[in-house]
């Protein structure tokens, strides 16, 4: 889709500039993330907005602006919590884990979600992504994922589940985001690897 085409290279570049950790690279990352956020808010793409906000949190942490960093992280968590996104945060590595440990508040559901995220960073668990991902997929998303493995079209899946093709498309987009993949084939391969669906 146009959104994927825009975001994958832009966010990858932003991550590269953040990793370089120089004043010039941080400025470039800041400009790019501001542009990306404006675009993604206009397209109402929650998955990418979460990632942009998370990257902005890391940027402000690197700039020694802890209050802004935590504000951006809280915004990302608020968007991510309903869909139980895990991989988006885990893929950002130890700096994100460090920031997550600073999240405080009285929202018990939020704290449980943060604990789930931090558990996925645990170094002594090689397969840490599997349980959180399995928990994060809803029953309906699991239904769609299993039918994707049978190579059904959106219309065929819609007919099987008595929902509209548009709803199927929405579910598949969410599944891709949660599994950290870009297409159906990658989703099925990843699901098999995580044990979410049985291998043939």
Tab-separated table of C-alpha atoms in Angstrom:
chain	number	residue	atom	x	y	z
A	1	UNK	CA	0.000	0.000	0.000
A	2	UNK	CA	1.155	3.628	-0.363
A	3	UNK	CA	1.424	3.946	3.415
A	4	UNK	CA	3.725	0.935	3.723
A	5	UNK	CA	5.755	2.202	0.766
A	6	UNK	CA	6.213	5.546	2.474
A	7	UNK	CA	6.932	4.337	5.967
A	8	UNK	CA	9.259	1.379	5.785
A	9	UNK	CA	12.193	3.297	4.222
A	10	UNK	CA	11.491	6.482	6.204
A	11	UNK	CA	11.330	4.762	9.577
A	12	UNK	CA	14.372	2.643	8.783
A	13	UNK	CA	16.299	5.809	7.950
A	14	UNK	CA	15.130	7.450	11.175
A	15	UNK	CA	16.391	4.421	13.132
A	16	UNK	CA	19.765	4.616	11.372
A	17	UNK	CA	20.126	8.304	12.247
A	18	UNK	CA	19.129	7.650	15.859
A	19	UNK	CA	21.725	4.877	16.078
A	20	UNK	CA	24.455	7.225	14.783
A	21	UNK	CA	23.798	9.339	17.889
A	22	UNK	CA	25.410	12.581	16.715
A	23	UNK	CA	23.888	16.077	16.966
A	24	UNK	CA	23.498	16.217	13.171
A	25	UNK	CA	21.935	12.751	12.890
A	26	UNK	CA	19.520	13.489	15.741
A	27	UNK	CA	18.393	16.679	13.967
A	28	UNK	CA	17.792	14.707	10.774
A	29	UNK	CA	15.853	12.071	12.696
A	30	UNK	CA	13.750	14.756	14.408
A	31	UNK	CA	12.817	16.407	11.098
A	32	UNK	CA	11.985	13.085	9.461
A	33	UNK	CA	9.869	11.880	12.389
A	34	UNK	CA	7.954	15.179	12.509
A	35	UNK	CA	7.184	14.801	8.802
A	36	UNK	CA	6.243	11.148	9.277
A	37	UNK	CA	3.942	11.927	12.196
A	38	UNK	CA	2.083	14.583	10.223
A	39	UNK	CA	1.604	12.127	7.369
A	40	UNK	CA	0.501	9.167	9.482
A	41	UNK	CA	-1.953	11.242	11.518
A	42	UNK	CA	-3.530	12.404	8.254
A	43	UNK	CA	-3.895	8.789	7.071
A	44	UNK	CA	-5.144	7.499	10.453
A	45	UNK	CA	-2.741	4.552	10.430
A	46	UNK	CA	-2.500	3.525	14.085
A	47	UNK	CA	0.249	0.946	13.636
A	48	UNK	CA	2.674	3.435	12.126
A	49	UNK	CA	1.667	6.240	14.489
A	50	UNK	CA	2.654	3.984	17.400
A	51	UNK	CA	6.077	3.393	15.867
A	52	UNK	CA	6.635	7.084	15.096
A	53	UNK	CA	5.705	8.074	18.661
A	54	UNK	CA	7.985	5.364	20.084
A	55	UNK	CA	10.881	6.582	17.941
A	56	UNK	CA	10.210	10.170	19.017
A	57	UNK	CA	10.372	8.958	22.627
A	58	UNK	CA	13.824	7.478	21.979
A	59	UNK	CA	14.908	10.662	20.214
A	60	UNK	CA	13.941	12.919	23.122
A	61	UNK	CA	15.588	10.489	25.528
A	62	UNK	CA	18.804	10.841	23.486
A	63	UNK	CA	18.381	14.639	23.591
A	64	UNK	CA	18.196	14.461	27.404
A	65	UNK	CA	14.569	15.615	27.409
A	66	UNK	CA	13.074	12.974	29.742
A	67	UNK	CA	9.688	14.628	30.237
A	68	UNK	CA	9.009	14.862	26.493
A	69	UNK	CA	10.365	11.333	26.001
A	70	UNK	CA	7.932	9.912	28.563
A	71	UNK	CA	5.041	11.927	27.125
A	72	UNK	CA	5.687	10.482	23.647
A	73	UNK	CA	6.028	6.987	25.100
A	74	UNK	CA	2.744	7.338	27.011
A	75	UNK	CA	1.056	8.456	23.776
A	76	UNK	CA	2.474	5.415	21.975
A	77	UNK	CA	1.327	3.071	24.760
A	78	UNK	CA	-2.175	4.559	24.762
A	79	UNK	CA	-2.467	3.800	21.037
A	80	UNK	CA	-0.816	0.366	21.302
A	81	UNK	CA	-2.491	-1.052	24.398
A	82	UNK	CA	-5.936	-1.847	22.885
A	83	UNK	CA	-4.287	-3.940	20.147
A	84	UNK	CA	-1.657	-5.397	22.515
A	85	UNK	CA	1.204	-4.511	20.153
A	86	UNK	CA	4.445	-6.055	21.405
A	87	UNK	CA	6.991	-6.365	18.628
A	88	UNK	CA	6.947	-2.669	17.714
A	89	UNK	CA	8.486	-1.869	21.096
A	90	UNK	CA	10.730	-4.930	21.461
A	91	UNK	CA	12.339	-4.264	18.070
A	92	UNK	CA	13.572	-0.892	19.376
A	93	UNK	CA	15.917	-2.678	21.767
A	94	UNK	CA	17.363	-1.934	25.227
A	95	UNK	CA	16.882	1.873	25.053
A	96	UNK	CA	13.127	1.287	24.780
A	97	UNK	CA	13.208	-1.193	27.681
A	98	UNK	CA	14.992	1.466	29.749
A	99	UNK	CA	12.269	4.009	28.959
A	100	UNK	CA	9.451	1.548	29.655
A	101	UNK	CA	10.830	0.928	33.154
A	102	UNK	CA	10.254	4.621	33.893
A	103	UNK	CA	6.542	4.511	33.067
A	104	UNK	CA	4.551	5.116	36.251
A	105	UNK	CA	0.890	5.656	36.980
A	106	UNK	CA	-2.217	4.281	38.629
A	107	UNK	CA	-3.657	2.652	35.502
A	108	UNK	CA	-3.375	-1.047	36.387
A	109	UNK	CA	-4.194	-2.211	32.866
A	110	UNK	CA	-1.418	0.028	31.513
A	111	UNK	CA	1.051	-1.296	34.078
A	112	UNK	CA	0.201	-4.903	33.179
A	113	UNK	CA	0.746	-4.084	29.499
A	114	UNK	CA	4.110	-2.449	30.269
A	115	UNK	CA	5.098	-5.516	32.316
A	116	UNK	CA	4.169	-7.713	29.353
A	117	UNK	CA	6.341	-5.566	27.093
A	118	UNK	CA	9.285	-5.686	29.488
A	119	UNK	CA	8.966	-9.464	29.808
A	120	UNK	CA	9.433	-9.684	26.040
A	121	UNK	CA	12.843	-8.013	26.423
A	122	UNK	CA	14.065	-10.602	28.962
A	123	UNK	CA	17.504	-11.866	27.828
A	124	UNK	CA	17.119	-15.303	29.405
A	125	UNK	CA	14.105	-16.210	27.284
A	126	UNK	CA	15.092	-16.835	23.653
A	127	UNK	CA	11.484	-17.291	22.546
A	128	UNK	CA	10.102	-14.286	24.369
A	129	UNK	CA	8.089	-13.047	21.406
A	130	UNK	CA	5.855	-16.089	21.218
A	131	UNK	CA	3.668	-15.831	24.352
A	132	UNK	CA	3.017	-12.067	24.090
A	133	UNK	CA	2.187	-12.343	20.388
A	134	UNK	CA	-0.110	-15.292	20.997
A	135	UNK	CA	-1.901	-13.319	23.704
A	136	UNK	CA	-2.032	-10.153	21.636
A	137	UNK	CA	-3.943	-11.688	18.719
A	138	UNK	CA	-7.696	-11.676	19.256
A	139	UNK	CA	-9.786	-14.771	18.572
A	140	UNK	CA	-11.083	-13.213	15.355
A	141	UNK	CA	-7.546	-12.346	14.217
A	142	UNK	CA	-6.525	-15.951	14.891
A	143	UNK	CA	-9.466	-17.105	12.732
A	144	UNK	CA	-8.325	-14.839	9.899
A	145	UNK	CA	-4.694	-15.931	10.307
A	146	UNK	CA	-5.614	-19.617	10.022
A	147	UNK	CA	-7.584	-18.938	6.841
A	148	UNK	CA	-4.688	-16.908	5.425
A	149	UNK	CA	-2.598	-20.052	5.846
A	150	UNK	CA	-5.059	-21.827	3.533
A	151	UNK	CA	-4.455	-19.128	0.890
A	152	UNK	CA	-8.049	-17.921	0.846
A	153	UNK	CA	-8.868	-14.532	-0.671
A	154	UNK	CA	-10.316	-11.735	1.457
A	155	UNK	CA	-13.750	-12.443	-0.002
A	156	UNK	CA	-13.478	-16.157	0.744
A	157	UNK	CA	-12.390	-15.424	4.307
A	158	UNK	CA	-15.258	-12.944	4.665
A	159	UNK	CA	-17.741	-15.582	3.492
A	160	UNK	CA	-16.366	-18.162	5.937
A	161	UNK	CA	-16.485	-15.800	8.915
A	162	UNK	CA	-19.685	-13.940	7.959
A	163	UNK	CA	-17.946	-10.562	7.922
A	164	UNK	CA	-17.233	-8.037	5.167
A	165	UNK	CA	-14.093	-8.129	2.983
A	166	UNK	CA	-13.238	-4.666	4.345
A	167	UNK	CA	-13.286	-6.059	7.886
A	168	UNK	CA	-11.019	-8.901	6.756
A	169	UNK	CA	-8.608	-6.364	5.281
A	170	UNK	CA	-8.604	-4.440	8.573
A	171	UNK	CA	-7.857	-7.624	10.502
A	172	UNK	CA	-5.010	-8.601	8.160
A	173	UNK	CA	-3.418	-5.147	8.483
A	174	UNK	CA	-3.546	-5.450	12.277
A	175	UNK	CA	-2.124	-8.984	12.122
A	176	UNK	CA	0.776	-7.788	9.945
A	177	UNK	CA	1.547	-5.060	12.480
A	178	UNK	CA	1.462	-7.391	15.464
A	179	UNK	CA	3.644	-9.997	13.771
A	180	UNK	CA	6.024	-7.398	12.348
A	181	UNK	CA	5.540	-8.529	8.742
A	182	UNK	CA	4.524	-6.882	5.477
A	183	UNK	CA	2.460	-9.448	3.583
A	184	UNK	CA	0.390	-12.634	3.821
A	185	UNK	CA	3.226	-15.034	3.076
A	186	UNK	CA	5.441	-13.513	5.764
A	187	UNK	CA	2.541	-13.588	8.230
A	188	UNK	CA	1.976	-17.310	7.677
A	189	UNK	CA	5.699	-18.125	7.925
A	190	UNK	CA	5.992	-16.095	11.136
A	191	UNK	CA	2.850	-17.657	12.609
A	192	UNK	CA	4.210	-21.157	11.939
A	193	UNK	CA	7.548	-20.219	13.522
A	194	UNK	CA	5.802	-18.897	16.636
A	195	UNK	CA	3.531	-21.925	16.874
A	196	UNK	CA	0.406	-19.796	16.451
A	197	UNK	CA	-0.865	-22.117	13.731
A	198	UNK	CA	0.145	-25.759	13.171
A	199	UNK	CA	2.716	-26.574	10.508
A	200	UNK	CA	1.620	-28.900	7.761
